[in-house]
PDB file of C-alpha atoms in Angstrom:
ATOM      1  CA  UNK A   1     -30.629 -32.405  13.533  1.00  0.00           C
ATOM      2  CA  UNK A   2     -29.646 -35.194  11.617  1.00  0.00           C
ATOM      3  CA  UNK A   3     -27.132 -32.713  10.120  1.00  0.00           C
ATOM      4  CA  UNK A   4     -25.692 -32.202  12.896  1.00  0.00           C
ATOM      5  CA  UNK A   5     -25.175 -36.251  13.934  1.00  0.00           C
ATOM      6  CA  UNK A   6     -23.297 -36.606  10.537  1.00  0.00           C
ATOM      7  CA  UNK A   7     -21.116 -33.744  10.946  1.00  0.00           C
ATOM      8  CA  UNK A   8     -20.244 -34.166  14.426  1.00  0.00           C
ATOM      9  CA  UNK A   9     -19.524 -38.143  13.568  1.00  0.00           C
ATOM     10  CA  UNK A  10     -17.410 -37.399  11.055  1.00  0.00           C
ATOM     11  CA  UNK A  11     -15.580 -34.537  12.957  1.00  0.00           C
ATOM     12  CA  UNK A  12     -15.175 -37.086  15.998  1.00  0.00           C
ATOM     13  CA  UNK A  13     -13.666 -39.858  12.908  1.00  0.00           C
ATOM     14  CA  UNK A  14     -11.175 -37.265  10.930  1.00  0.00           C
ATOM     15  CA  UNK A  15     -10.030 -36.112  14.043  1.00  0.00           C
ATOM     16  CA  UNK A  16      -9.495 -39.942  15.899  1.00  0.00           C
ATOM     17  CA  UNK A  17      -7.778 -41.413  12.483  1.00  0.00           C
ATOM     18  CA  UNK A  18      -5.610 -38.241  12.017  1.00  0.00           C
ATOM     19  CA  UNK A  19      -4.612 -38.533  15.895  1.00  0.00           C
ATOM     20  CA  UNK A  20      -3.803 -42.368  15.075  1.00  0.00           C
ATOM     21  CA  UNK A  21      -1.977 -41.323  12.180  1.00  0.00           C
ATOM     22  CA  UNK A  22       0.715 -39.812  14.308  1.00  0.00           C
ATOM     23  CA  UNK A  23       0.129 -42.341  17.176  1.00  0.00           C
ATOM     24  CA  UNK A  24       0.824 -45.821  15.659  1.00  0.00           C
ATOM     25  CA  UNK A  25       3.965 -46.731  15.782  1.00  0.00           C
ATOM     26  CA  UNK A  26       3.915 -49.050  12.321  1.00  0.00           C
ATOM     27  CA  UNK A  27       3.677 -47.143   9.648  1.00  0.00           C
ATOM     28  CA  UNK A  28       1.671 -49.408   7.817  1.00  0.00           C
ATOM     29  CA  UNK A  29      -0.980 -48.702  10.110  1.00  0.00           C
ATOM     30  CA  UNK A  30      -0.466 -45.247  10.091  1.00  0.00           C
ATOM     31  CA  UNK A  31      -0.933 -45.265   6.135  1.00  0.00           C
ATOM     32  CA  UNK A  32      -4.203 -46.921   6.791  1.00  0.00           C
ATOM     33  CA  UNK A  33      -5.180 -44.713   9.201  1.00  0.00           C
ATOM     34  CA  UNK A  34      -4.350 -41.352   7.271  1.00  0.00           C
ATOM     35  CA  UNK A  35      -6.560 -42.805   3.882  1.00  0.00           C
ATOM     36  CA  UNK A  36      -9.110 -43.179   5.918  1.00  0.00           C
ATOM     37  CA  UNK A  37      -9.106 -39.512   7.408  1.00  0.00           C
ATOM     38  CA  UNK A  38      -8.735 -38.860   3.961  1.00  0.00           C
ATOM     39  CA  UNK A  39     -11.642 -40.625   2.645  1.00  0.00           C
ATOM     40  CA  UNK A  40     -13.478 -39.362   5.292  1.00  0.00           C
ATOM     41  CA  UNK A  41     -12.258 -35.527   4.001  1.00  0.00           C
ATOM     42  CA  UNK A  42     -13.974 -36.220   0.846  1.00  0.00           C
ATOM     43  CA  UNK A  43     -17.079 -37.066   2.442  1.00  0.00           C
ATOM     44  CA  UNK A  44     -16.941 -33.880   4.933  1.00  0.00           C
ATOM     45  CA  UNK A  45     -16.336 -32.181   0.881  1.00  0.00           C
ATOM     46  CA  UNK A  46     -19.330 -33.836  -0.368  1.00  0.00           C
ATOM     47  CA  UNK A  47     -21.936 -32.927   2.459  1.00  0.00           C
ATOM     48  CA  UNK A  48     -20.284 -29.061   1.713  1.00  0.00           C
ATOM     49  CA  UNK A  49     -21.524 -29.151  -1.810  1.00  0.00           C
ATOM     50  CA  UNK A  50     -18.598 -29.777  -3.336  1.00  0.00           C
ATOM     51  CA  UNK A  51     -18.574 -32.866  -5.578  1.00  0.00           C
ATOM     52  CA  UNK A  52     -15.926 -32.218  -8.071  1.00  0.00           C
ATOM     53  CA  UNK A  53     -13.503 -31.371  -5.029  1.00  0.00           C
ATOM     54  CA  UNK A  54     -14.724 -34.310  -3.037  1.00  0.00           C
ATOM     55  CA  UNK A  55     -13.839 -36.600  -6.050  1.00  0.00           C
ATOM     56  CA  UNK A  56     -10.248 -35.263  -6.552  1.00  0.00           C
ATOM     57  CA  UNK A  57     -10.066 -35.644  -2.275  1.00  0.00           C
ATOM     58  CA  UNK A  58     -10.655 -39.473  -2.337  1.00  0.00           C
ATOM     59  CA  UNK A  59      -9.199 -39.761  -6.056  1.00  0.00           C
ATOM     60  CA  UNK A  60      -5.477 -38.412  -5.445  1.00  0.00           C
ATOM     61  CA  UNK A  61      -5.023 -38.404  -1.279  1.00  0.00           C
ATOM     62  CA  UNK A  62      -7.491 -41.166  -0.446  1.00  0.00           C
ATOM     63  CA  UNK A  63      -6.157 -43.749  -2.743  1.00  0.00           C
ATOM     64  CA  UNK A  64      -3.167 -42.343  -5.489  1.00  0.00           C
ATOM     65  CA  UNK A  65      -1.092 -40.859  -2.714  1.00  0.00           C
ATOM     66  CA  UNK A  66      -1.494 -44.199  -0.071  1.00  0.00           C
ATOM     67  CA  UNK A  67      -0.664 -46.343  -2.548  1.00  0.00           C
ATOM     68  CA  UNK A  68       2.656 -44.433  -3.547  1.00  0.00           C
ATOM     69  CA  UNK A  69       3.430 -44.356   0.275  1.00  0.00           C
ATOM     70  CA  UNK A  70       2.553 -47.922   0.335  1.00  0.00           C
ATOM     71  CA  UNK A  71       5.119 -49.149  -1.952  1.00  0.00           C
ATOM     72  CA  UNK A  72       7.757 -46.800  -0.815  1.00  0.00           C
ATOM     73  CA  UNK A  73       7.082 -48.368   2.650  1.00  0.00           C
ATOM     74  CA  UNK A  74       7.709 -51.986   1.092  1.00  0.00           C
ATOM     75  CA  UNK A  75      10.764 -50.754  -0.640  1.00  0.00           C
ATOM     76  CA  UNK A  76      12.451 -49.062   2.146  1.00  0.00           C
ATOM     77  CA  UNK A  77      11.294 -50.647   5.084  1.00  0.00           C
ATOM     78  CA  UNK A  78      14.693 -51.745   6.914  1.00  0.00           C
ATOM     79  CA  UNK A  79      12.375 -53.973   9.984  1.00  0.00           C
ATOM     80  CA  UNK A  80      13.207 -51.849  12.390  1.00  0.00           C
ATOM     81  CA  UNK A  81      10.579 -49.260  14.003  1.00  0.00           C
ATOM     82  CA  UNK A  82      11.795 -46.050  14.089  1.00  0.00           C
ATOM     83  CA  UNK A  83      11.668 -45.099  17.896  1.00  0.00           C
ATOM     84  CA  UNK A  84       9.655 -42.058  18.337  1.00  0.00           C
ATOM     85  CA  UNK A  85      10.901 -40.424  21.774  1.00  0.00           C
ATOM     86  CA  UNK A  86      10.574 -36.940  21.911  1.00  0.00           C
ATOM     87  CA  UNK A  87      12.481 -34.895  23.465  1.00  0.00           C
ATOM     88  CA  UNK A  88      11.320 -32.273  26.043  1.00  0.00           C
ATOM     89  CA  UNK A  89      12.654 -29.620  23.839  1.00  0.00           C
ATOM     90  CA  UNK A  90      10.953 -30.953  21.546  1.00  0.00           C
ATOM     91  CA  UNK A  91       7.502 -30.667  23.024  1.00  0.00           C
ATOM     92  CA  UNK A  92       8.148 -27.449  24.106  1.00  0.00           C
ATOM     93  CA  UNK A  93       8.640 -26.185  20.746  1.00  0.00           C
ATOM     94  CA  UNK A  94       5.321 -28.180  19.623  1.00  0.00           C
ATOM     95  CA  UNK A  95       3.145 -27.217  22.397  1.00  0.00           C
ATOM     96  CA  UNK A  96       4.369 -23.793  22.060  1.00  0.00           C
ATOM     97  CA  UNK A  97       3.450 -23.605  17.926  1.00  0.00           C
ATOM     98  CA  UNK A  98       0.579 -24.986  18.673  1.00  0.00           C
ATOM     99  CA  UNK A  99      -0.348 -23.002  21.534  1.00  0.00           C
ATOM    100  CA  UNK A 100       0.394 -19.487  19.709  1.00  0.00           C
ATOM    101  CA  UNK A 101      -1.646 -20.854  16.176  1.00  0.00           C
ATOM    102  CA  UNK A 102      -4.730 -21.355  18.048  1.00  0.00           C
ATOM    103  CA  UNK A 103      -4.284 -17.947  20.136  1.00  0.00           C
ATOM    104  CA  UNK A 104      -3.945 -16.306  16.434  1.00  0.00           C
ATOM    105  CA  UNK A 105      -7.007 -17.834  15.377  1.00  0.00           C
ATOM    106  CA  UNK A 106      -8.661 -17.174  18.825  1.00  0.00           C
ATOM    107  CA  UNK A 107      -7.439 -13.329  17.944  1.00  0.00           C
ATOM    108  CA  UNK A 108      -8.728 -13.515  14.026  1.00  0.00           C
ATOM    109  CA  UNK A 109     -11.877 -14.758  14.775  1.00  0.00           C
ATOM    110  CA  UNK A 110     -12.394 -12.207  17.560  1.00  0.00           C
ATOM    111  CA  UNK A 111     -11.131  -9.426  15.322  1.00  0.00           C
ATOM    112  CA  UNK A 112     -13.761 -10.274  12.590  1.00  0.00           C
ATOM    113  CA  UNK A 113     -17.100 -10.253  14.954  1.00  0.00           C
ATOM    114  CA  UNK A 114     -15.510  -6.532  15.884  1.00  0.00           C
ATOM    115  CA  UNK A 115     -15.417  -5.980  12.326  1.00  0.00           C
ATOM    116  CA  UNK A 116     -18.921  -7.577  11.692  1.00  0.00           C
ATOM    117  CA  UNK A 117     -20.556  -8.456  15.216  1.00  0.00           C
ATOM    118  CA  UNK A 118     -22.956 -10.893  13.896  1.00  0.00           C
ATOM    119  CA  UNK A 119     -19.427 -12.475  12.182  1.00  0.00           C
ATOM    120  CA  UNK A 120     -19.624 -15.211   9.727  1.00  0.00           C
ATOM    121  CA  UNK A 121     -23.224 -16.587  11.419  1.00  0.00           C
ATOM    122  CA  UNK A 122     -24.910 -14.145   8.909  1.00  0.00           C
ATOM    123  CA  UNK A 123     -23.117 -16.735   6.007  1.00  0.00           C
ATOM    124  CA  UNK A 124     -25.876 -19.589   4.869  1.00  0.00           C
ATOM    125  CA  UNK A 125     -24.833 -22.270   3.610  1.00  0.00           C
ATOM    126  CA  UNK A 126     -24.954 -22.900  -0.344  1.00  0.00           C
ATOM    127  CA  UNK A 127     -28.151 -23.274  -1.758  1.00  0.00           C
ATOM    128  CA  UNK A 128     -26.489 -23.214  -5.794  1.00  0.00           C
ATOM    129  CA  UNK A 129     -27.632 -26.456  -7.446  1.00  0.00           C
ATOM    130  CA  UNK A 130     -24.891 -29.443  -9.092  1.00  0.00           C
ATOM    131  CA  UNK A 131     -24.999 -27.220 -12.135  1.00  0.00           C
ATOM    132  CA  UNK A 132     -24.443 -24.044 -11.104  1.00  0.00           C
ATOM    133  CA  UNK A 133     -21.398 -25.065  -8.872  1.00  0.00           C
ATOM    134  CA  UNK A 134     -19.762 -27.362 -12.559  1.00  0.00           C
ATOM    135  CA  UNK A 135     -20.334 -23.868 -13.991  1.00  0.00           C
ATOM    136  CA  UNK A 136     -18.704 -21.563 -11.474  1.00  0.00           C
ATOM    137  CA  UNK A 137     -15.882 -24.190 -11.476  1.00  0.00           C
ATOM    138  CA  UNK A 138     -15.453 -24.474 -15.482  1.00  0.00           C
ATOM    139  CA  UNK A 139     -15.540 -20.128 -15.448  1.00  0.00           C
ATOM    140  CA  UNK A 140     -13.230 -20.040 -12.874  1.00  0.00           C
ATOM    141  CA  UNK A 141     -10.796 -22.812 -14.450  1.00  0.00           C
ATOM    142  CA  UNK A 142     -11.206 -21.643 -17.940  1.00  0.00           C
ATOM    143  CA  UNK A 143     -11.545 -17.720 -17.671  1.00  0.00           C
ATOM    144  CA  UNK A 144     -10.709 -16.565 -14.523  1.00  0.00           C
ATOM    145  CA  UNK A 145      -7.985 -18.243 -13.133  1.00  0.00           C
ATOM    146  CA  UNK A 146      -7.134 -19.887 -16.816  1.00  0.00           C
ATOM    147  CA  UNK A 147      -3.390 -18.608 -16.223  1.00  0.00           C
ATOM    148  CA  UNK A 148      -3.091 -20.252 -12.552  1.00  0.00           C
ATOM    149  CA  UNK A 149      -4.430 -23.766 -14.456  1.00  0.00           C
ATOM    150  CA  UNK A 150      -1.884 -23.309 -17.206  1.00  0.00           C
ATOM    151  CA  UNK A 151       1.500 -22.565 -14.227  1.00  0.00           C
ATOM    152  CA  UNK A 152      -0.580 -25.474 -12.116  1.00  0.00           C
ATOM    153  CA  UNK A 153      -0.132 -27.687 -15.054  1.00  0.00           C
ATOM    154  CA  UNK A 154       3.120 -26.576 -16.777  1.00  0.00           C
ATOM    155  CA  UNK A 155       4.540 -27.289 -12.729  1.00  0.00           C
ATOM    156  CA  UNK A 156       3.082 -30.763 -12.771  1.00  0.00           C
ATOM    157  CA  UNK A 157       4.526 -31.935 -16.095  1.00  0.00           C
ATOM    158  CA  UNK A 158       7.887 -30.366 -15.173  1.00  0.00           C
ATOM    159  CA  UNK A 159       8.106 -32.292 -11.943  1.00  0.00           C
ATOM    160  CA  UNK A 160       6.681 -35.497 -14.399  1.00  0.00           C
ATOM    161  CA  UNK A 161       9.621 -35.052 -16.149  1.00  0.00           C
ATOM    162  CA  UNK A 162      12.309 -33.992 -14.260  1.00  0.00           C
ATOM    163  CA  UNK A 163      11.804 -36.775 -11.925  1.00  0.00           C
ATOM    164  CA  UNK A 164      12.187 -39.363 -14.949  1.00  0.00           C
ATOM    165  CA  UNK A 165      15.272 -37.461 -16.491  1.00  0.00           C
ATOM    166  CA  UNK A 166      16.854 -37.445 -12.216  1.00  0.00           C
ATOM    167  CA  UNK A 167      15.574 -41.554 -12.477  1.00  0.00           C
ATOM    168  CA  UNK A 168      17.608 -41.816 -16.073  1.00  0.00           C
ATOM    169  CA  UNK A 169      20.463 -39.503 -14.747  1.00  0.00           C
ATOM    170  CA  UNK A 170      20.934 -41.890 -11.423  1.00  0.00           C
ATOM    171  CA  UNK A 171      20.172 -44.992 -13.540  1.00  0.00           C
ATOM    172  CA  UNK A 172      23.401 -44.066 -15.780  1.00  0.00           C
ATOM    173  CA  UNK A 173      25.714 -42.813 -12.824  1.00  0.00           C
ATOM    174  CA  UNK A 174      25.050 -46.110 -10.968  1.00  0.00           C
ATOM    175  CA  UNK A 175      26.427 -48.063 -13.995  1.00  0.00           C
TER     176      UNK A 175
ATOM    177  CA  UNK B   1     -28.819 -28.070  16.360  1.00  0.00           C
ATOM    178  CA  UNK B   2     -27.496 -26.087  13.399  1.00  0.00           C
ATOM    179  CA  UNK B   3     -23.869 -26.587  12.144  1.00  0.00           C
ATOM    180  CA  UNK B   4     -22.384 -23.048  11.608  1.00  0.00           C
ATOM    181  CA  UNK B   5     -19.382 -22.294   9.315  1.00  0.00           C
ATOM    182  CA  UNK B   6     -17.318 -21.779  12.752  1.00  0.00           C
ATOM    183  CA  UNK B   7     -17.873 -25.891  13.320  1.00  0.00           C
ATOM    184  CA  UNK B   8     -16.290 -26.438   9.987  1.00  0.00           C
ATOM    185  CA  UNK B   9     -13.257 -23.650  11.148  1.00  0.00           C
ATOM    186  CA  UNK B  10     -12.692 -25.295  14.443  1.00  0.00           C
ATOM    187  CA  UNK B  11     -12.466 -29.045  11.776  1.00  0.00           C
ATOM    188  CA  UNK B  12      -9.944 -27.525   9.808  1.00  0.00           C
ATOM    189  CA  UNK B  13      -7.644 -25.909  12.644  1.00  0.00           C
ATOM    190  CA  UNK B  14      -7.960 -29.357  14.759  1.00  0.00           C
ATOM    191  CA  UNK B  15      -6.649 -30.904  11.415  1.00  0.00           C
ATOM    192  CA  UNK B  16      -3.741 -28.060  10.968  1.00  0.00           C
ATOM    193  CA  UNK B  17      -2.534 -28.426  14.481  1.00  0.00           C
ATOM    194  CA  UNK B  18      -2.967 -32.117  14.295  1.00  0.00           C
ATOM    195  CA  UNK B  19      -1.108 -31.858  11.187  1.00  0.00           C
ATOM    196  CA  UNK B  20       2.075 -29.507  12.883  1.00  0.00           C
ATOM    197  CA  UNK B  21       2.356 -31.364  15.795  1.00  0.00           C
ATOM    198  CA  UNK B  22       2.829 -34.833  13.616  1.00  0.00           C
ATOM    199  CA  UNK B  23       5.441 -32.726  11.788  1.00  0.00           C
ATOM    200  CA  UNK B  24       7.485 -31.728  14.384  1.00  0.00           C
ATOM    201  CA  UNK B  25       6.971 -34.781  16.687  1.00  0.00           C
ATOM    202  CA  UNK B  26       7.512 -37.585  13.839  1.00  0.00           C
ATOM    203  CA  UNK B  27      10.934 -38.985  13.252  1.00  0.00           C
ATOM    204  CA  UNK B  28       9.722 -41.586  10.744  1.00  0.00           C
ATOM    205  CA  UNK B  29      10.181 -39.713   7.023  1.00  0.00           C
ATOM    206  CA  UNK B  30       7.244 -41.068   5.769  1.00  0.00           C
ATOM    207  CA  UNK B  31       4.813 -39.929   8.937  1.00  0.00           C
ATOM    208  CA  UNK B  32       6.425 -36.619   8.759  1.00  0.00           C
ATOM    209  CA  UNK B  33       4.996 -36.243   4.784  1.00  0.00           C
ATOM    210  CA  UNK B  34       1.458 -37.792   5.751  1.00  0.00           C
ATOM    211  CA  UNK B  35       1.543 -35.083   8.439  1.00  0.00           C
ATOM    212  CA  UNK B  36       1.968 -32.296   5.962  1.00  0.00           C
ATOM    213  CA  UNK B  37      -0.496 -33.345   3.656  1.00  0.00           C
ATOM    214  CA  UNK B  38      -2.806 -32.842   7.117  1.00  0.00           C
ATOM    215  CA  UNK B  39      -1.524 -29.644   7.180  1.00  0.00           C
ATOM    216  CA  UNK B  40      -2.770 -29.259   3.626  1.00  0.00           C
ATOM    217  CA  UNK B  41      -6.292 -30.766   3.808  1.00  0.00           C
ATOM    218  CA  UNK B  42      -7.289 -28.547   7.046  1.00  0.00           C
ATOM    219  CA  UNK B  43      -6.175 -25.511   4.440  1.00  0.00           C
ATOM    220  CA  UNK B  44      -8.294 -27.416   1.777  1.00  0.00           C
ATOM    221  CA  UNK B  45     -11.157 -27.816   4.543  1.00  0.00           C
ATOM    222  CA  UNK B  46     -11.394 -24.205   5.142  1.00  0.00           C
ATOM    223  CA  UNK B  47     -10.824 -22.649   1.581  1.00  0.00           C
ATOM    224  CA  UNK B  48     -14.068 -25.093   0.760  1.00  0.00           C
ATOM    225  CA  UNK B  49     -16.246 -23.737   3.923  1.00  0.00           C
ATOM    226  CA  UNK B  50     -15.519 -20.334   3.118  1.00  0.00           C
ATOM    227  CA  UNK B  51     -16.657 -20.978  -0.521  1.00  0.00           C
ATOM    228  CA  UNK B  52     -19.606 -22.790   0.735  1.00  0.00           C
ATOM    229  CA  UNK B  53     -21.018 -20.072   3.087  1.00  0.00           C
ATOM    230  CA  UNK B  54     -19.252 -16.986   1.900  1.00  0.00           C
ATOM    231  CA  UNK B  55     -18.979 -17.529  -2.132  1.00  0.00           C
ATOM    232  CA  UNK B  56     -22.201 -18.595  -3.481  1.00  0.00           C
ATOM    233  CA  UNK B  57     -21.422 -16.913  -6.736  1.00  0.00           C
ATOM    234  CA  UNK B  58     -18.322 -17.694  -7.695  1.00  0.00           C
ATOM    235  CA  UNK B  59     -17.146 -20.780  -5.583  1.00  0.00           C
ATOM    236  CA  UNK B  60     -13.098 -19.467  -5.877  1.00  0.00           C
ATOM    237  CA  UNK B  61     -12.328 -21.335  -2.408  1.00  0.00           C
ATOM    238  CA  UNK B  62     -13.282 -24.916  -4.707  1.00  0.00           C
ATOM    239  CA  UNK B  63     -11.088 -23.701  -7.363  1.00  0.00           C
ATOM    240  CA  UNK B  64      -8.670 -22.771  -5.187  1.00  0.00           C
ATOM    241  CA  UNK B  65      -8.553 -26.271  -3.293  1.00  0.00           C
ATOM    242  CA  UNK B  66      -8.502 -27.912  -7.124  1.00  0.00           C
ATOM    243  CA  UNK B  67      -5.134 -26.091  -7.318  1.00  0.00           C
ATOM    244  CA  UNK B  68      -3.644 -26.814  -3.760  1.00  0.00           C
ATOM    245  CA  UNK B  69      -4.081 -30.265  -4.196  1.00  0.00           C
ATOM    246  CA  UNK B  70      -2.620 -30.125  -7.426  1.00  0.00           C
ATOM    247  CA  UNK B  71       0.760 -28.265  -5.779  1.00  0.00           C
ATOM    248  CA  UNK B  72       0.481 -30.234  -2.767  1.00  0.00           C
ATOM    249  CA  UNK B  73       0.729 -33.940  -5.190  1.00  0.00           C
ATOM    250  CA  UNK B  74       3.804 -31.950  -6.783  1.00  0.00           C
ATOM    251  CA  UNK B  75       5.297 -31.574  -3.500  1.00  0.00           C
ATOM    252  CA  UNK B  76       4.546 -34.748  -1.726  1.00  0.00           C
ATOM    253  CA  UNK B  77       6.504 -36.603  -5.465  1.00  0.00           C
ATOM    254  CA  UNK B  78       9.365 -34.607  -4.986  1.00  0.00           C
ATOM    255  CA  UNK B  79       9.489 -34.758  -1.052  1.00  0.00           C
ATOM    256  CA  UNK B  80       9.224 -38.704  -1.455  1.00  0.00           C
ATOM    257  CA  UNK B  81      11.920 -38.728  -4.450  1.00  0.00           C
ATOM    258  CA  UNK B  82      14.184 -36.531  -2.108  1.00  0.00           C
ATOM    259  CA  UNK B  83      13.613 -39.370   0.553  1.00  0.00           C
ATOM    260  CA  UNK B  84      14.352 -42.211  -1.741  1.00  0.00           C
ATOM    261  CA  UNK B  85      17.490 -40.564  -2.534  1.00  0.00           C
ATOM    262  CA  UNK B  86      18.725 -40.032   1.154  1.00  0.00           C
ATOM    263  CA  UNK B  87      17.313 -43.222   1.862  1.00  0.00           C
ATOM    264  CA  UNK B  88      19.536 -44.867  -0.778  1.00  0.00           C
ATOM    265  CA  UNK B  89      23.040 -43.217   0.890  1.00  0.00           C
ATOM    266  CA  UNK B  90      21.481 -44.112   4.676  1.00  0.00           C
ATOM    267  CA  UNK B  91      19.405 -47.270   5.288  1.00  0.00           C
ATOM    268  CA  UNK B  92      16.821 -45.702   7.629  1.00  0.00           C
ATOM    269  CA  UNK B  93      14.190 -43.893   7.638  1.00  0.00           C
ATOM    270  CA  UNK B  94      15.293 -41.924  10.768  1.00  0.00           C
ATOM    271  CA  UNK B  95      14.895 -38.135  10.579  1.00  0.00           C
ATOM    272  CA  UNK B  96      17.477 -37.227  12.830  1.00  0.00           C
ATOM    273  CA  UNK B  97      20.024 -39.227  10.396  1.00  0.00           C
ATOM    274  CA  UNK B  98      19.192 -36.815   7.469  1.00  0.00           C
ATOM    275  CA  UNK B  99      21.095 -33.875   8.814  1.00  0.00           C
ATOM    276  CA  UNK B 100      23.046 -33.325   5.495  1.00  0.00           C
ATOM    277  CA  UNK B 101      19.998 -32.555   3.765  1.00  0.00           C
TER     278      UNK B 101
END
């Protein structure tokens, strides 16, 4: 039961901030409002069993990647609120990507309790302990997926670079 | 009142579609990137449910979320370097002003 209060309440929050992400009109206020869905993420992560995950949640898009938005919003903010009317085209095309995502989920999940008719309510939730889940996580990092890490890192000290040598190249050109 | 792995499902797709619809909707640059991290952390939210209720060997949906974020931080710097650069030539922050891109 009490389960089911924290998960519900924390549903009801990510949901609310993320709606108030797109609602405010500041974007200051928006940025506030997406770190906290994002905080909240890593909590939804934690109560899931998944510490190490919950830690790079709150670590890179509940504080690393607000605070990058946050200075690019001081830097480039010209004063004047971008005006946010949509067009009716507009919300036809949303409404109607929305409306066909959820009828392909509503499709996939009715597809799978064909395939199994008890569907995923025969799943339990995990019962491995802290160490057992560091351990799956270092064999999967390290031996099993040891070649995804290696492109996953190679990628992020490419873009590391590049984006100082692009920096340096502009730098020069703009003297 | 037990919380199935469908509750955590119908989390991540209300985050997805919250996500797409502040995508298409946004004009502002910098809501349009926070939207598609959104998209990103309803993906994230499901890969880790599955792994929680479905992989209790191997937990690949956490390792797979370790490397999603990982792509996803690589994206959002070069989205936001793209946007500094087009910001540079045009003053705003106005999607609809970034048609050259």
């Amino acid at each position: 039961m009490e389960n089911a209060v924290i998960f519900y309440t924390l549903s009801a929050l990510i949901i609310i901030f993320t709606g108030l992400t797109i609602k405010f009109r500041n974007i200051f206020y928006s940025l506030l409002s997406a770190m906290t869905a994002f905080l909240l993420v890593g909590v939804l992560f934690y109560l899931l069993g998944s510490e190490y995950n919950a830690i790079i949640q709150v670590a890179i898009y509940g504080l690393a990647v607000p605070i990058i938005l946050g200075v690019a919003i001081m830097f480039t903010n010209t004063k004047n609120e971008v005006k946010e009317k949509t067009s009716g085209r507009m919300k036809s095309v949303m409404f109607l990507t929305c409306g066909l995502f959820i009828l392909a989920m509503v499709y996939v999940v009715m597809a799978s309790l064909l395939i199994t008719p008890e569907g995923f309510s025969i799943a339990g939730k995990t019962t491995a302990s802290h160490y057992e889940v560091i351990q799956a996580f270092s064999r999967g990092i390290f031996i099993k997926y040891v070649w995804a890490f290696e492109l996953v890192s190679l990628i992020l000290t490419m873009v590391a670079a590049g984006l100082t040598l692009f920096k340096h190249a502009n730098t020069e050109e703009g003297r | 009142m037990e919380i199935t792995i469908y509750h955590y499902l119908a989390l991540g797709l209300a985050v997805f579609v919250l996500g797409i619809a502040g995508s298409i909707m946004s004009k502002h640059v910098i809501k349009m990137l926070i939207s598609i991290e959104f998209i990103l952390t309803g993906v994230n939210i499901n890969f880790v449910t599955f792994a929680s209720f479905c992989d209790n060997v191997n937990f690949n949906g956490y390792i797979f979320t370790l490397f999603y974020t990982a792509i996803g931080a690589v994206e959002f710097a070069l989205a936001l370097y793209i946007f500094y650069l087009m910001y540079r030539s045009k003053k705003t922050e106005n999607i609809d002003k970034y048609g050259e891109l």
